[in-house]
Coordinates of C-alpha atoms and ligand atoms in Angstrom, one line a residue:
M27 CA 32.8 -1.6 -15.0
T28 CA 29.9 0.4 -13.5
I29 CA 26.7 0.1 -15.5
T30 CA 24.2 2.9 -15.1
I31 CA 20.6 1.8 -15.3
T32 CA 18.5 4.4 -17.1
T33 CA 15.0 3.2 -16.4
P34 CA 12.7 5.0 -13.9
Y35 CA 12.2 1.7 -12.0
R36 CA 14.9 -0.9 -11.7
I37 CA 15.6 -4.3 -10.0
F38 CA 17.5 -4.4 -6.7
D39 CA 19.2 -7.5 -5.2
V40 CA 18.8 -7.4 -1.5
S41 CA 18.9 -9.7 1.5
L42 CA 17.1 -9.8 4.8
A43 CA 19.1 -7.8 7.4
R44 CA 16.7 -7.5 10.3
R45 CA 13.2 -8.5 11.4
E46 CA 11.4 -6.6 14.1
I47 CA 8.0 -7.7 15.3
L48 CA 5.9 -4.5 15.5
S49 CA 2.6 -6.0 16.7
P50 CA 0.8 -9.4 16.7
N51 CA 0.1 -9.2 13.0
M52 CA 2.8 -6.9 11.6
A53 CA 6.6 -7.3 11.2
R54 CA 9.1 -4.8 9.9
L55 CA 11.7 -6.4 7.6
T56 CA 14.8 -4.5 6.8
F57 CA 16.5 -5.3 3.5
A58 CA 20.0 -4.4 2.7
G59 CA 22.4 -4.4 -0.2
P60 CA 24.8 -2.0 -2.0
Q61 CA 22.3 -1.5 -4.8
V62 CA 19.9 0.2 -2.4
R63 CA 22.0 3.3 -2.6
H64 CA 20.3 3.8 -6.0
M65 CA 16.8 3.4 -4.7
A66 CA 14.3 6.3 -4.3
T67 CA 11.0 6.7 -2.6
L68 CA 8.7 9.6 -3.7
A69 CA 5.8 9.5 -1.3
P70 CA 4.6 7.7 1.8
D71 CA 2.5 5.3 -0.3
Q72 CA 5.3 4.4 -2.6
R73 CA 4.6 1.0 -4.0
I74 CA 7.2 -1.5 -5.0
K75 CA 7.2 -5.1 -6.2
I76 CA 9.0 -7.8 -4.2
F77 CA 10.0 -11.1 -5.8
F78 CA 10.1 -14.2 -3.5
P79 CA 11.6 -17.7 -3.9
K80 CA 9.5 -20.3 -5.6
Q81 CA 8.2 -23.4 -3.8
D82 CA 11.5 -25.1 -4.7
G83 CA 13.3 -22.5 -2.5
L84 CA 15.5 -21.2 -5.4
P85 CA 15.9 -17.4 -5.0
P86 CA 14.4 -15.1 -7.6
A87 CA 16.7 -14.1 -10.5
I88 CA 14.9 -11.4 -12.3
P89 CA 17.4 -10.0 -14.9
H90 CA 18.7 -6.5 -14.5
R91 CA 17.4 -5.3 -17.9
P92 CA 14.7 -2.9 -18.8
D93 CA 12.4 -5.5 -20.4
W94 CA 12.4 -7.8 -17.3
Y95 CA 8.6 -7.4 -17.0
E96 CA 7.9 -8.6 -20.6
L97 CA 10.2 -11.6 -20.0
Y98 CA 8.5 -12.3 -16.7
K99 CA 5.0 -12.2 -18.3
L100 CA 6.2 -14.6 -21.1
Q101 CA 6.8 -17.3 -18.5
P102 CA 3.8 -19.6 -17.7
P103 CA 2.2 -18.4 -14.5
G104 CA 3.2 -21.5 -12.6
E105 CA 6.9 -21.0 -13.4
R106 CA 7.2 -17.4 -12.4
V107 CA 8.7 -16.4 -9.1
P108 CA 5.9 -14.9 -6.9
M109 CA 5.7 -11.1 -7.2
R110 CA 3.8 -9.1 -4.6
T111 CA 3.2 -5.4 -4.1
Y112 CA 4.4 -3.6 -0.9
T113 CA 5.0 -0.1 0.4
I114 CA 8.4 1.4 1.3
R115 CA 8.1 2.4 4.9
Y116 CA 11.5 3.9 5.4
L117 CA 14.4 4.2 3.0
R118 CA 18.0 4.9 4.1
A119 CA 19.6 4.8 0.7
D120 CA 22.9 6.1 1.9
A121 CA 23.1 3.2 4.4
G122 CA 21.9 0.7 1.8
E123 CA 18.7 -0.2 3.8
V124 CA 15.0 -0.2 3.2
D125 CA 12.2 -1.1 5.7
I126 CA 9.0 -2.7 4.6
D127 CA 6.2 -3.6 7.0
F128 CA 4.5 -7.0 6.3
V129 CA 1.1 -8.1 7.5
L130 CA 1.6 -11.7 8.9
H131 CA -1.6 -13.3 7.7
G132 CA -0.3 -16.8 7.8
D133 CA 1.5 -19.4 5.6
N134 CA -1.2 -19.2 2.8
G135 CA 0.8 -16.7 0.7
P136 CA 4.4 -16.7 -0.4
A137 CA 5.0 -13.2 0.9
S138 CA 3.5 -13.6 4.3
R139 CA 5.1 -17.0 4.7
W140 CA 8.6 -15.6 3.7
A141 CA 8.2 -12.6 6.0
A142 CA 7.5 -14.9 8.9
N143 CA 10.1 -17.6 8.2
A144 CA 13.0 -16.3 6.2
D145 CA 16.5 -16.4 7.8
L146 CA 18.7 -13.3 8.0
G147 CA 20.7 -13.1 4.9
D148 CA 18.1 -14.7 2.7
P149 CA 17.8 -13.0 -0.7
V150 CA 14.8 -11.4 -2.5
Q151 CA 14.6 -8.9 -5.3
I152 CA 12.7 -5.6 -5.4
S153 CA 11.5 -3.5 -8.3
A154 CA 11.5 0.2 -7.0
P155 CA 12.2 3.7 -8.3
N156 CA 15.7 4.3 -9.6
R157 CA 17.3 7.3 -7.8
D158 CA 19.6 7.8 -10.7
H159 CA 16.8 8.2 -13.3
L160 CA 13.6 9.6 -11.7
A161 CA 10.7 10.3 -14.0
G162 CA 7.8 12.2 -12.4
N163 CA 5.0 10.5 -10.6
Q164 CA 6.0 6.9 -10.3
G165 CA 4.0 4.4 -8.3
Y166 CA 2.2 6.4 -5.7
E167 CA -1.2 8.1 -5.3
W168 CA -0.8 10.4 -2.2
K169 CA -0.8 13.8 -4.0
P170 CA -2.8 16.1 -1.8
P171 CA -3.4 19.6 -3.1
A172 CA -1.2 22.3 -1.6
G173 CA -2.8 23.7 1.6
V174 CA -5.4 20.8 1.9
R175 CA -7.7 21.6 4.8
N176 CA -9.5 18.2 5.4
V177 CA -8.1 14.7 5.0
L178 CA -9.9 11.4 5.3
L179 CA -7.9 8.1 5.6
I180 CA -9.5 4.7 5.7
A181 CA -7.2 1.7 5.7
D182 CA -6.9 -1.9 6.8
L183 CA -3.6 -3.3 8.1
T184 CA -2.1 -3.8 4.6
A185 CA -2.4 0.0 4.0
V186 CA -1.6 1.1 7.5
P187 CA 2.2 1.4 6.7
A188 CA 1.4 3.9 3.9
A189 CA -1.3 5.6 6.0
I190 CA 1.1 6.1 9.0
G191 CA 3.7 7.5 6.5
I192 CA 1.0 9.9 5.4
L193 CA 0.3 11.0 8.9
E194 CA 4.0 11.4 9.6
E195 CA 4.3 13.6 6.5
L196 CA 1.3 15.7 7.5
S197 CA 2.5 16.1 11.1
M198 CA 5.6 17.9 9.7
L199 CA 3.5 20.7 8.1
S200 CA 3.5 24.0 9.9
D201 CA -0.3 23.9 9.9
P202 CA -1.5 20.2 9.4
P203 CA -5.0 19.7 8.1
K204 CA -7.9 18.4 10.0
T205 CA -7.5 14.6 9.5
Q206 CA -9.8 11.7 10.3
A207 CA -8.0 8.3 10.2
F208 CA -9.9 5.0 10.4
F209 CA -7.7 1.9 10.7
E210 CA -9.2 -1.6 10.7
V211 CA -6.8 -4.0 12.5
P212 CA -7.1 -7.6 13.7
D213 CA -6.1 -7.2 17.3
A214 CA -5.8 -4.4 19.9
G215 CA -2.0 -4.9 19.9
D216 CA -1.9 -3.8 16.2
R217 CA -2.5 -0.2 17.2
L218 CA 0.9 1.2 16.2
P219 CA 2.5 4.5 17.4
L220 CA 1.3 7.5 15.5
P221 CA 2.2 11.2 15.3
Q222 CA -0.2 13.6 17.0
W223 CA -1.6 17.1 16.4
P224 CA -4.7 18.8 17.6
G225 CA -6.7 18.3 14.4
L226 CA -6.0 14.6 14.1
D227 CA -8.8 12.2 15.0
V228 CA -7.8 8.6 14.9
H229 CA -10.1 5.6 15.2
W230 CA -8.5 2.2 15.6
M231 CA -11.2 -0.4 14.8
V232 CA -10.3 -3.7 16.2
Q233 CA -11.8 -6.8 14.5
S234 CA -11.3 -9.1 17.6
E235 CA -13.4 -6.7 19.7
V236 CA -16.5 -6.5 17.6
A237 CA -19.5 -8.9 16.8
A238 CA -18.9 -11.5 14.1
E239 CA -20.7 -9.6 11.3
L240 CA -18.4 -6.6 11.8
A241 CA -15.3 -8.7 12.2
R242 CA -15.2 -9.9 8.5
Y243 CA -12.6 -8.2 6.3
G244 CA -13.4 -4.7 5.5
A245 CA -16.7 -4.4 7.5
L246 CA -15.3 -1.9 9.9
M247 CA -13.8 0.2 7.1
I248 CA -17.2 0.3 5.5
D249 CA -18.8 1.4 8.8
A250 CA -16.2 4.1 9.0
A251 CA -17.0 5.4 5.5
A252 CA -20.7 5.6 6.5
K253 CA -20.0 7.7 9.6
A254 CA -16.9 9.8 8.7
R255 CA -17.6 13.6 8.9
L256 CA -17.6 15.1 5.5
P257 CA -17.0 18.8 5.1
Q258 CA -19.3 20.7 2.6
G259 CA -16.3 21.0 0.3
A260 CA -16.2 17.2 -0.1
I261 CA -19.7 17.0 -1.7
A262 CA -20.0 17.1 -5.5
S263 CA -21.9 20.1 -6.9
I264 CA -23.6 17.8 -9.4
A265 CA -24.9 14.4 -8.4
V266 CA -23.1 11.5 -10.1
P267 CA -25.4 10.2 -12.8
E268 CA -24.2 6.7 -12.5
L269 CA -21.2 4.8 -11.2
A270 CA -20.1 1.8 -13.2
E271 CA -19.9 -1.3 -11.1
I272 CA -16.5 -3.0 -10.8
D273 CA -16.0 -6.7 -10.5
V274 CA -13.2 -6.9 -8.0
D275 CA -12.7 -10.6 -8.7
K276 CA -11.7 -9.8 -12.3
D277 CA -10.5 -6.3 -12.3
S278 CA -8.4 -4.2 -10.0
L279 CA -10.1 -1.4 -8.2
W280 CA -7.8 1.6 -8.6
E281 CA -9.3 5.1 -8.9
R282 CA -7.2 8.2 -8.5
A283 CA -8.1 11.6 -7.0
D284 CA -7.4 14.4 -9.4
T285 CA -7.8 17.8 -7.7
R286 CA -6.3 21.1 -6.9
D287 CA -9.1 22.0 -4.6
G288 CA -7.8 22.0 -1.1
S289 CA -11.1 21.6 0.8
F290 CA -11.0 17.8 1.0
Y291 CA -8.8 14.9 0.1
G292 CA -9.5 11.2 0.7
W293 CA -7.3 8.1 0.6
V294 CA -8.9 4.7 1.0
A295 CA -7.0 1.4 0.6
G296 CA -7.5 -2.2 1.7
E297 CA -9.5 -5.3 0.9
A298 CA -10.9 -4.7 -2.6
D299 CA -14.5 -5.6 -2.1
A300 CA -14.6 -3.4 1.0
V301 CA -13.2 -0.6 -1.1
R302 CA -15.8 -1.2 -3.8
I303 CA -18.6 -0.9 -1.2
I304 CA -16.9 2.3 0.2
R305 CA -16.8 3.7 -3.3
N306 CA -20.5 3.3 -3.7
L307 CA -21.2 4.6 -0.2
L308 CA -19.1 7.7 -0.5
I309 CA -19.8 8.7 -4.1
K310 CA -23.3 7.4 -4.7
D311 CA -24.9 7.6 -1.3
R312 CA -23.0 10.4 0.4
G313 CA -22.4 12.5 -2.7
V314 CA -18.6 12.9 -2.4
D315 CA -16.9 14.4 -5.4
R316 CA -15.1 11.4 -7.0
S317 CA -12.2 13.6 -8.1
L318 CA -11.3 14.1 -4.4
V319 CA -10.8 10.5 -3.3
N320 CA -8.2 7.8 -4.1
L321 CA -9.8 4.3 -3.9
M322 CA -7.4 1.4 -4.0
G323 CA -8.0 -2.3 -3.7
Y324 CA -4.8 -3.5 -2.1
W325 CA -5.7 -7.2 -1.9
R326 CA -8.7 -9.5 -2.5
H327 CA -9.9 -11.9 0.1
G328 CA -9.7 -15.5 -1.2
R329 CA -7.8 -14.5 -4.4
I330 CA -4.1 -14.4 -5.4
R331 CA -2.9 -11.2 -7.1
D332 CA 0.4 -9.9 -8.3
Ligands
LIG9 C1 -0.1 -0.6 -3.6 C2 -0.1 -1.8 -2.6 C3 0.7 -1.6 -1.4 C4 0.7 -2.7 -0.5 N1 1.5 -2.5 0.6 C5 1.5 -3.5 1.6 C6 2.3 -3.4 2.7 O1 3.1 -2.4 2.9 N2 2.3 -4.4 3.6 C7 1.5 -5.5 3.5 O2 1.5 -6.4 4.3 N3 0.7 -5.6 2.4 C8 0.7 -4.7 1.4 N4 -0.1 -4.8 0.3 C9 -0.9 -6.0 0.2 C10 -0.2 -7.2 -0.3 O3 0.3 -7.0 -1.6 C11 -1.2 -8.4 -0.3 O4 -1.7 -8.7 1.0 C12 -0.6 -9.7 -0.9 O5 -1.7 -10.5 -1.3 C13 0.2 -10.5 0.1 O6 0.8 -11.6 -0.6 P1 0.9 -13.1 0.0 O7 1.9 -13.8 -0.9 O8 1.2 -13.0 1.4 O9 -0.6 -13.7 -0.2 P2 -1.3 -14.1 -1.6 O10 -0.5 -15.3 -2.2 O11 -1.4 -12.9 -2.5 O12 -2.7 -14.6 -1.1 C14 -2.9 -15.8 -0.5 C15 -4.2 -15.8 0.3 O13 -4.0 -14.9 1.4 C16 -5.0 -13.9 1.4 N5 -4.5 -12.6 1.8 C17 -3.6 -11.8 1.2 N6 -3.3 -10.7 2.0 C18 -4.0 -10.9 3.1 C19 -4.1 -10.1 4.3 N7 -3.5 -8.9 4.5 N8 -4.9 -10.6 5.3 C20 -5.6 -11.8 5.2 N9 -5.5 -12.5 4.1 C21 -4.7 -12.1 3.0 C22 -5.5 -13.8 -0.1 O14 -6.8 -13.4 -0.2 C23 -5.4 -15.3 -0.5 O15 -6.5 -16.0 -0.1 C24 -0.1 -3.8 -0.7 C25 -0.8 -4.0 -1.9 C26 -0.8 -2.9 -2.8 C27 -1.6 -3.1 -4.1

């Protein structure tokens, strides 16, 4: 009997089909399985959850039911299978395959460890949009206004997969916007292939090539936010009276742009404390209209998040 799952997100059982090393610190893992035919991706920064085996090696077994998240949260934290957030890089639903690009940051996290060490055929589970039951804006923030004329992207390596997807999407437009892209990466070899067009200005900022104070996580992204060119249309007409501080060790930093004005659109993602500083820098110090910028803490140095 075929059961149709009618929730906008659903659980997919998949296994590792291929691993391709893209750069010194990034690998593309291709996951496959018949259920992937029912997966959807709605934007280049489409976020999904991946469930990895626990320390004991037992594969995740999230039930295929709509209330899986409530059940998951009912378990004591130490007993849950690790769940981490990633970005769909490419989906070939009809072929039953999905690509996800993993930063290989060492064996200190279950996701990075699994990405580096898993054998072909090893299973994981994914929570992702359900192609059979889509419901609007699910799990992505890249929603530029039609005809946007200036784009600013600032990302570290965790957000480079989404950012390159954004550049690929923009490059397909008949008249792509002027775009500044600043990417902080650990090594020169992490500069990945990008699309090109005359208005695209890319800055790869390599941590291993700069002095120690600029090599710490996020410092080069902050530097980029200080020097990015801002068109007049990016600046708020009324100065921000105050900007509430965010404690990135307690709360997630996630602020969405909300605009139909095509003069400027920003997308900033990476280490959360760096994004917090960039938020202050762009909005408070440089006067950027906060409704024009997405600001997203993708991970927090020294902390574990799911
Ligand atoms: C919307 C969204 C989309 C994302 N997309 C991607 C993606 O496509 N590819 C990707 O690789 N990541 C992506 N991330 C980031 C990823 O979820 C985190 O890096 C996550 O912490 C990795 O889990 P882990 O099990 O390897 O490490 P954790 O168990 O979470 O952390 C263990 C330790 O490693 C540190 N750590 C975590 N990430 C890094 C890192 N990148 N570099 C150095 N130290 C780190 C932590 O601070 C902690 O000290 C995304 C995050 C979000 C919110």
